[in-house]
Amino acid sequence: AGQGFASLHLQHVGSDRNVWFGNPFELVARLHGAAQDTEVVARVRDLSFALDQVLRGELAPRLDGQRIVAAGHSYGANTTLLAAGATVRRNGEPLELRDARIKAAIVLSAPPFYGEASPQQILGPIRVPSLHVTATEDVIRIPGYYSGAEDRVAVFDATGGARKTLAVFSGGSHSMFTDRAG
């Protein structure tokens, strides 16, 4: 803050870290519920709503609404990509979730948009500068789902925009950007 940066951290109830807690036999059901289209859309709308509130609130005069960067880790990285312009199609129509206030994206350990036709079709529409960060051991292993570190590189490759950068740490797990062990 002393350097002129403001940071807003969102909690997406229903698809946040609490999915991991509770009855272990219900974990797969909780993960499945958190990954539904309605939850994906709600997460991006949460971001837009939060920006609306902050940019119209008492702090608005101290914020530069023309210099907003969105960032997210894992599922949050997918939320960031959608807010930055990634486009998925539902019922043959593009699902437009881009928030034009997002001027750049920081994407930490983004999983691919599984079940979708082409990563280039989804991520190609992104035009804002993006920084992608991953690690050589950035592997997602959850019941019924596996995503290797190469998937993070594929997300970077498919992302549109002339200004994008990929940083790859040697070693490091998918959780290295969080407070979770492993």
Coordinates of N, CA and C in Angstrom, one line a residue:
A1 N 0.8 -1.2 0.0 CA 0.0 0.0 0.0 C 0.9 1.3 0.0
G2 N 2.0 1.2 0.7 CA 2.9 2.3 0.8 C 3.5 2.7 -0.6
Q3 N 3.5 1.7 -1.5 CA 4.0 2.0 -2.9 C 2.8 2.3 -3.8
G4 N 1.6 2.4 -3.3 CA 0.5 2.8 -4.2 C -0.3 1.7 -4.7
F5 N -0.2 0.5 -4.2 CA -0.9 -0.6 -4.7 C -2.1 -0.9 -3.7
A6 N -3.2 -1.3 -4.2 CA -4.3 -1.8 -3.4 C -4.6 -3.2 -3.8
S7 N -5.0 -4.0 -2.9 CA -5.2 -5.5 -3.1 C -6.6 -5.9 -2.6
L8 N -7.4 -6.5 -3.4 CA -8.7 -7.0 -3.0 C -8.7 -8.5 -3.1
H9 N -9.0 -9.2 -2.0 CA -9.0 -10.7 -2.0 C -10.4 -11.2 -1.9
L10 N -10.9 -11.9 -2.8 CA -12.2 -12.5 -2.8 C -12.3 -13.9 -2.2
Q11 N -13.4 -14.1 -1.6 CA -13.7 -15.5 -1.1 C -14.9 -15.9 -1.9
H12 N -14.8 -17.0 -2.6 CA -15.9 -17.5 -3.4 C -16.6 -18.7 -2.7
V13 N -17.5 -18.4 -1.8 CA -18.2 -19.4 -1.0 C -18.9 -20.4 -1.9
G14 N -18.6 -21.7 -1.7 CA -19.1 -22.7 -2.5 C -18.1 -23.4 -3.4
S15 N -17.0 -22.6 -3.7 CA -15.9 -23.2 -4.5 C -14.6 -22.7 -4.0
D16 N -14.5 -22.5 -2.7 CA -13.3 -22.0 -2.1 C -12.6 -23.2 -1.4
R17 N -11.6 -22.9 -0.6 CA -10.8 -23.9 0.1 C -11.6 -24.8 1.0
N18 N -12.8 -24.4 1.4 CA -13.7 -25.2 2.3 C -14.2 -26.5 1.6
V19 N -14.0 -26.5 0.3 CA -14.4 -27.7 -0.5 C -13.6 -28.9 0.0
W20 N -12.4 -28.6 0.5 CA -11.4 -29.7 0.9 C -11.8 -30.2 2.3
F21 N -12.6 -29.5 3.1 CA -12.8 -30.0 4.4 C -14.2 -30.6 4.6
G22 N -14.3 -31.5 5.6 CA -15.6 -32.2 5.8 C -15.4 -33.6 5.6
N23 N -16.5 -34.3 5.4 CA -16.5 -35.8 5.3 C -15.7 -36.2 4.1
P24 N -14.6 -36.9 4.2 CA -13.8 -37.3 3.1 C -14.5 -38.1 2.0
F25 N -15.5 -38.8 2.4 CA -16.3 -39.6 1.4 C -17.1 -38.7 0.5
E26 N -17.3 -37.5 0.9 CA -18.1 -36.6 0.1 C -17.3 -35.6 -0.7
L27 N -15.9 -35.8 -0.6 CA -15.0 -34.8 -1.3 C -15.3 -34.8 -2.8
V28 N -15.4 -35.9 -3.5 CA -15.6 -35.9 -4.9 C -16.9 -35.1 -5.3
A29 N -18.0 -35.3 -4.5 CA -19.2 -34.6 -4.7 C -19.0 -33.1 -4.6
R30 N -18.3 -32.7 -3.5 CA -18.0 -31.3 -3.3 C -17.2 -30.7 -4.4
L31 N -16.2 -31.4 -4.9 CA -15.4 -30.9 -6.0 C -16.2 -30.8 -7.3
H32 N -17.1 -31.8 -7.5 CA -17.9 -31.8 -8.7 C -18.9 -30.6 -8.7
G33 N -19.4 -30.3 -7.5 CA -20.3 -29.2 -7.3 C -19.6 -27.9 -7.6
A34 N -18.4 -27.8 -7.1 CA -17.6 -26.5 -7.2 C -17.2 -26.2 -8.7
A35 N -17.2 -27.3 -9.5 CA -16.8 -27.1 -10.9 C -17.9 -27.0 -11.9
Q36 N -19.1 -26.8 -11.4 CA -20.3 -26.7 -12.3 C -20.3 -25.3 -13.0
D37 N -20.8 -25.2 -14.2 CA -20.9 -24.0 -14.9 C -21.5 -22.8 -14.1
T38 N -22.5 -23.1 -13.3 CA -23.1 -22.0 -12.5 C -22.1 -21.5 -11.6
E39 N -21.2 -22.3 -11.0 CA -20.2 -21.8 -10.0 C -19.2 -21.0 -10.8
V40 N -18.8 -21.5 -11.9 CA -17.8 -20.8 -12.7 C -18.2 -19.4 -13.1
V41 N -19.5 -19.3 -13.5 CA -20.1 -18.0 -13.8 C -20.2 -17.1 -12.6
A42 N -20.6 -17.7 -11.5 CA -20.7 -16.9 -10.2 C -19.4 -16.4 -9.8
R43 N -18.3 -17.1 -9.9 CA -17.0 -16.6 -9.5 C -16.6 -15.4 -10.3
V44 N -16.8 -15.4 -11.6 CA -16.4 -14.2 -12.4 C -17.3 -13.0 -12.1
R45 N -18.6 -13.3 -11.8 CA -19.5 -12.2 -11.5 C -19.2 -11.7 -10.1
D46 N -18.7 -12.6 -9.2 CA -18.3 -12.1 -7.9 C -17.2 -11.1 -8.0
L47 N -16.2 -11.3 -8.9 CA -15.1 -10.4 -9.2 C -15.6 -9.1 -9.7
S48 N -16.5 -9.1 -10.7 CA -17.1 -7.9 -11.2 C -17.9 -7.1 -10.2
F49 N -18.7 -7.8 -9.4 CA -19.4 -7.2 -8.3 C -18.5 -6.5 -7.3
A50 N -17.5 -7.2 -6.9 CA -16.5 -6.7 -5.9 C -15.9 -5.4 -6.5
L51 N -15.5 -5.4 -7.7 CA -14.9 -4.2 -8.4 C -15.9 -3.1 -8.4
D52 N -17.2 -3.4 -8.7 CA -18.2 -2.4 -8.7 C -18.3 -1.7 -7.3
Q53 N -18.3 -2.5 -6.3 CA -18.5 -2.0 -4.9 C -17.3 -1.1 -4.5
V54 N -16.1 -1.6 -4.8 CA -14.9 -0.9 -4.4 C -14.7 0.4 -5.2
L55 N -15.0 0.3 -6.5 CA -14.8 1.5 -7.4 C -15.9 2.6 -7.2
R56 N -17.0 2.2 -6.5 CA -18.0 3.2 -6.2 C -18.1 3.5 -4.7
G57 N -17.2 2.9 -3.9 CA -17.3 3.1 -2.5 C -16.4 4.2 -2.0
E58 N -16.2 4.3 -0.7 CA -15.4 5.4 -0.1 C -14.0 5.4 -0.5
L59 N -13.4 4.2 -0.9 CA -12.0 4.2 -1.3 C -11.8 4.6 -2.8
A60 N -12.9 4.7 -3.5 CA -12.8 4.9 -5.0 C -11.9 6.1 -5.3
P61 N -11.9 7.2 -4.6 CA -11.0 8.3 -5.0 C -9.5 8.0 -4.9
R62 N -9.2 7.0 -4.1 CA -7.8 6.6 -3.9 C -7.3 5.5 -4.9
L63 N -8.3 5.0 -5.7 CA -8.0 3.9 -6.6 C -7.9 4.3 -8.1
D64 N -7.1 3.7 -8.8 CA -7.0 4.0 -10.3 C -7.8 2.9 -11.0
G65 N -9.0 3.1 -11.3 CA -9.8 2.1 -12.0 C -9.4 1.8 -13.4
Q66 N -8.4 2.5 -13.9 CA -7.8 2.2 -15.3 C -6.6 1.2 -15.2
R67 N -6.2 0.8 -14.0 CA -5.0 0.0 -13.8 C -5.3 -1.2 -12.9
I68 N -6.3 -2.0 -13.3 CA -6.7 -3.1 -12.5 C -6.1 -4.4 -13.1
V69 N -5.5 -5.1 -12.2 CA -4.9 -6.4 -12.6 C -5.6 -7.5 -11.8
A70 N -6.1 -8.6 -12.4 CA -6.7 -9.7 -11.7 C -5.7 -10.8 -11.6
A71 N -5.7 -11.5 -10.5 CA -4.8 -12.6 -10.3 C -5.6 -13.7 -9.6
G72 N -5.1 -15.0 -9.9 CA -5.7 -16.1 -9.2 C -4.9 -17.3 -9.4
H73 N -5.1 -18.2 -8.4 CA -4.3 -19.5 -8.4 C -5.3 -20.7 -8.7
S74 N -4.9 -21.6 -9.5 CA -5.6 -22.8 -9.9 C -7.0 -22.4 -10.4
Y75 N -8.1 -22.8 -9.7 CA -9.4 -22.5 -10.1 C -9.6 -21.0 -10.2
G76 N -8.9 -20.3 -9.3 CA -8.9 -18.8 -9.4 C -8.2 -18.3 -10.6
A77 N -7.2 -19.0 -11.1 CA -6.6 -18.6 -12.3 C -7.6 -18.8 -13.5
N78 N -8.4 -19.8 -13.5 CA -9.4 -19.9 -14.5 C -10.4 -18.8 -14.4
T79 N -10.8 -18.4 -13.2 CA -11.7 -17.2 -13.0 C -11.0 -16.0 -13.6
T80 N -9.7 -15.8 -13.3 CA -9.0 -14.6 -13.8 C -9.0 -14.6 -15.4
L81 N -8.7 -15.8 -16.0 CA -8.7 -15.9 -17.4 C -10.0 -15.6 -18.0
L82 N -11.1 -16.0 -17.4 CA -12.4 -15.7 -18.0 C -12.7 -14.2 -17.8
A83 N -12.4 -13.6 -16.7 CA -12.6 -12.2 -16.5 C -11.7 -11.4 -17.5
A84 N -10.6 -11.9 -17.9 CA -9.7 -11.3 -18.8 C -10.0 -11.5 -20.3
G85 N -11.0 -12.3 -20.6 CA -11.5 -12.4 -22.0 C -11.5 -13.8 -22.5
A86 N -11.2 -14.9 -21.7 CA -11.3 -16.2 -22.2 C -12.8 -16.5 -22.5
T87 N -13.1 -17.2 -23.5 CA -14.5 -17.4 -23.9 C -14.8 -18.9 -24.1
V88 N -15.8 -19.4 -23.3 CA -16.3 -20.7 -23.5 C -17.7 -20.6 -24.2
R89 N -18.1 -21.7 -24.8 CA -19.3 -21.7 -25.5 C -20.3 -22.6 -24.8
R90 N -21.5 -22.2 -24.7 CA -22.6 -23.0 -24.1 C -23.8 -22.9 -25.0
N91 N -24.3 -24.1 -25.4 CA -25.5 -24.1 -26.3 C -25.2 -23.4 -27.6
G92 N -23.9 -23.5 -28.1 CA -23.5 -22.9 -29.3 C -23.2 -21.4 -29.3
E93 N -23.4 -20.8 -28.1 CA -23.2 -19.3 -28.0 C -22.0 -19.1 -27.1
P94 N -21.3 -18.0 -27.3 CA -20.2 -17.7 -26.5 C -20.7 -17.1 -25.1
L95 N -20.1 -17.6 -24.1 CA -20.4 -17.1 -22.7 C -19.5 -15.9 -22.4
E96 N -20.0 -14.7 -22.5 CA -19.2 -13.5 -22.4 C -19.1 -13.1 -20.9
L97 N -17.9 -13.3 -20.3 CA -17.7 -13.0 -18.9 C -16.6 -11.9 -18.7
R98 N -16.0 -11.5 -19.8 CA -14.9 -10.5 -19.7 C -15.4 -9.2 -19.0
D99 N -14.5 -8.8 -18.1 CA -14.7 -7.5 -17.5 C -13.7 -6.5 -18.1
A100 N -14.1 -5.6 -18.8 CA -13.2 -4.7 -19.5 C -12.3 -3.8 -18.6
R101 N -12.6 -3.8 -17.3 CA -11.8 -3.1 -16.4 C -10.5 -3.8 -16.1
I102 N -10.4 -5.1 -16.4 CA -9.2 -5.9 -16.2 C -8.2 -5.6 -17.3
K103 N -7.1 -5.0 -16.9 CA -6.1 -4.5 -17.8 C -4.9 -5.5 -17.9
A104 N -4.8 -6.4 -17.0 CA -3.7 -7.4 -17.0 C -4.1 -8.6 -16.1
A105 N -3.4 -9.7 -16.3 CA -3.8 -10.9 -15.6 C -2.5 -11.6 -15.1
I106 N -2.6 -12.0 -13.8 CA -1.5 -12.9 -13.3 C -2.2 -14.2 -13.0
V107 N -1.6 -15.3 -13.7 CA -2.2 -16.6 -13.7 C -1.3 -17.6 -13.0
L108 N -1.6 -18.0 -11.8 CA -0.8 -19.0 -11.1 C -1.4 -20.4 -11.2
S109 N -0.6 -21.3 -11.8 CA -1.0 -22.7 -11.9 C -2.3 -23.0 -12.5
A110 N -2.6 -22.4 -13.6 CA -3.9 -22.5 -14.2 C -4.1 -23.9 -14.8
P111 N -5.2 -24.6 -14.4 CA -5.5 -25.9 -15.1 C -6.2 -25.6 -16.4
P112 N -6.1 -26.5 -17.3 CA -6.8 -26.3 -18.6 C -8.3 -26.3 -18.4
F113 N -9.1 -25.8 -19.4 CA -10.5 -25.9 -19.3 C -10.9 -27.2 -19.9
Y114 N -10.9 -28.3 -19.0 CA -11.2 -29.6 -19.5 C -12.6 -29.7 -20.0
G115 N -12.8 -30.6 -21.0 CA -14.1 -30.8 -21.6 C -14.4 -29.8 -22.7
E116 N -13.5 -28.9 -22.9 CA -13.7 -27.9 -24.0 C -13.0 -28.3 -25.2
A117 N -13.5 -27.8 -26.4 CA -12.9 -28.2 -27.7 C -11.5 -27.9 -27.9
S118 N -11.1 -26.6 -27.8 CA -9.8 -26.2 -28.2 C -9.3 -25.1 -27.2
P119 N -8.1 -25.3 -26.6 CA -7.6 -24.3 -25.7 C -7.5 -22.9 -26.4
Q120 N -7.1 -23.0 -27.7 CA -6.9 -21.7 -28.5 C -8.2 -21.0 -28.7
Q121 N -9.3 -21.7 -28.9 CA -10.6 -21.1 -29.1 C -11.0 -20.4 -27.8
I122 N -10.7 -21.0 -26.6 CA -11.1 -20.5 -25.3 C -10.2 -19.3 -24.9
L123 N -8.9 -19.5 -25.0 CA -7.9 -18.6 -24.5 C -7.4 -17.5 -25.5
G124 N -7.6 -17.8 -26.7 CA -7.1 -16.9 -27.8 C -7.7 -15.5 -27.7
P125 N -9.0 -15.4 -27.3 CA -9.6 -14.0 -27.3 C -8.9 -13.1 -26.2
I126 N -8.1 -13.6 -25.3 CA -7.5 -12.7 -24.3 C -6.6 -11.8 -25.0
R127 N -6.7 -10.5 -24.7 CA -5.8 -9.5 -25.3 C -5.0 -8.7 -24.3
V128 N -5.3 -8.8 -23.0 CA -4.6 -8.1 -22.0 C -3.2 -8.8 -21.7
P129 N -2.2 -8.0 -21.3 CA -1.0 -8.7 -20.9 C -1.2 -9.7 -19.8
S130 N -0.4 -10.8 -19.8 CA -0.6 -11.8 -18.8 C 0.8 -12.4 -18.4
L131 N 0.8 -12.7 -17.1 CA 2.0 -13.3 -16.5 C 1.5 -14.7 -16.0
H132 N 2.1 -15.7 -16.5 CA 1.7 -17.1 -16.1 C 2.9 -17.6 -15.3
V133 N 2.5 -18.2 -14.1 CA 3.6 -18.8 -13.2 C 3.2 -20.2 -12.9
T134 N 4.2 -21.1 -13.0 CA 4.0 -22.5 -12.7 C 5.3 -23.1 -12.1
A135 N 5.4 -24.4 -12.0 CA 6.6 -25.0 -11.6 C 6.7 -26.4 -12.3
T136 N 7.9 -26.9 -12.3 CA 8.1 -28.2 -13.0 C 7.3 -29.4 -12.4
E137 N 7.0 -29.2 -11.1 CA 6.2 -30.3 -10.4 C 4.8 -29.8 -10.1
D138 N 4.3 -28.9 -10.9 CA 2.9 -28.4 -10.6 C 1.9 -29.4 -11.2
V139 N 1.6 -30.4 -10.4 CA 0.7 -31.5 -10.8 C -0.5 -31.4 -9.9
I140 N -1.7 -31.5 -10.5 CA -3.0 -31.6 -9.8 C -3.4 -33.0 -9.8
R141 N -3.5 -33.6 -8.6 CA -4.1 -35.0 -8.4 C -5.2 -34.9 -7.4
I142 N -6.4 -35.0 -7.9 CA -7.5 -35.1 -7.0 C -8.4 -36.3 -7.5
P143 N -9.3 -36.8 -6.7 CA -10.0 -38.0 -7.2 C -10.8 -37.7 -8.5
G144 N -10.5 -38.5 -9.5 CA -11.1 -38.4 -10.8 C -10.5 -37.3 -11.7
Y145 N -9.4 -36.7 -11.3 CA -8.9 -35.6 -12.1 C -7.4 -35.6 -12.0
Y146 N -6.7 -35.5 -13.1 CA -5.2 -35.4 -13.1 C -4.8 -34.3 -14.1
S147 N -3.9 -33.5 -13.8 CA -3.4 -32.5 -14.7 C -1.9 -32.3 -14.4
G148 N -1.1 -32.6 -15.4 CA 0.3 -32.5 -15.3 C 0.8 -31.1 -15.5
A149 N 2.0 -30.9 -15.1 CA 2.7 -29.5 -15.3 C 2.6 -29.0 -16.7
E150 N 2.7 -29.9 -17.7 CA 2.6 -29.5 -19.1 C 1.3 -28.8 -19.4
D151 N 0.3 -29.1 -18.7 CA -1.0 -28.4 -18.9 C -0.9 -26.9 -18.6
R152 N -0.1 -26.5 -17.6 CA 0.1 -25.1 -17.3 C 0.7 -24.4 -18.5
V153 N 1.7 -25.1 -19.1 CA 2.4 -24.5 -20.3 C 1.5 -24.4 -21.5
A154 N 0.6 -25.4 -21.6 CA -0.4 -25.4 -22.7 C -1.3 -24.3 -22.6
V155 N -1.7 -23.9 -21.3 CA -2.6 -22.8 -21.1 C -1.9 -21.5 -21.5
F156 N -0.6 -21.4 -21.2 CA 0.1 -20.2 -21.6 C 0.2 -20.1 -23.1
D157 N 0.6 -21.2 -23.7 CA 0.7 -21.2 -25.2 C -0.6 -20.8 -25.9
A158 N -1.7 -21.2 -25.4 CA -3.0 -20.9 -26.0 C -3.5 -19.5 -25.7
T159 N -3.0 -18.9 -24.7 CA -3.5 -17.6 -24.3 C -3.1 -16.6 -25.4
G160 N -4.1 -15.8 -25.8 CA -3.9 -14.7 -26.8 C -3.2 -13.5 -26.2
G161 N -3.0 -12.6 -27.0 CA -2.3 -11.3 -26.6 C -0.8 -11.4 -27.0
A162 N -0.3 -10.2 -27.4 CA 1.1 -10.1 -27.8 C 2.0 -10.1 -26.6
R163 N 1.5 -9.6 -25.5 CA 2.4 -9.5 -24.3 C 2.0 -10.5 -23.2
K164 N 2.7 -11.6 -23.2 CA 2.5 -12.6 -22.2 C 3.9 -13.2 -21.8
T165 N 4.0 -13.6 -20.6 CA 5.3 -14.1 -20.1 C 5.0 -15.4 -19.3
L166 N 5.9 -16.4 -19.4 CA 5.7 -17.6 -18.6 C 7.0 -17.7 -17.7
A167 N 6.7 -17.8 -16.4 CA 7.8 -18.1 -15.4 C 7.6 -19.5 -14.9
V168 N 8.6 -20.3 -14.9 CA 8.5 -21.7 -14.5 C 9.6 -22.0 -13.4
F169 N 9.2 -22.3 -12.2 CA 10.1 -22.6 -11.1 C 10.5 -24.0 -11.2
S170 N 11.8 -24.3 -10.9 CA 12.3 -25.6 -10.9 C 11.8 -26.3 -9.6
G171 N 11.1 -27.4 -9.7 CA 10.6 -28.1 -8.5 C 9.3 -27.4 -8.2
G172 N 8.9 -27.5 -6.9 CA 7.7 -26.8 -6.5 C 6.4 -27.5 -6.9
S173 N 5.5 -27.6 -6.0 CA 4.2 -28.3 -6.2 C 3.1 -27.3 -6.7
H174 N 2.0 -27.8 -6.9 CA 0.8 -27.0 -7.3 C 0.4 -26.1 -6.1
S175 N 0.7 -26.5 -4.9 CA 0.4 -25.8 -3.7 C 1.4 -24.8 -3.3
M176 N 2.5 -24.6 -4.0 CA 3.6 -23.8 -3.6 C 3.2 -22.3 -3.5
F177 N 2.1 -21.9 -4.1 CA 1.6 -20.6 -4.1 C 0.5 -20.4 -3.1
T178 N 0.3 -21.4 -2.3 CA -0.8 -21.3 -1.2 C -0.2 -21.6 0.1
D179 N -1.0 -21.7 1.1 CA -0.6 -22.0 2.4 C -0.8 -23.5 2.7
R180 N -1.2 -24.3 1.7 CA -1.4 -25.7 1.9 C -0.1 -26.5 1.8
A181 N 0.0 -27.5 2.6 CA 1.2 -28.4 2.6 C 1.1 -29.2 1.3
G182 N 2.3 -29.6 0.8 CA 2.3 -30.5 -0.4 C 2.4 -29.7 -1.7

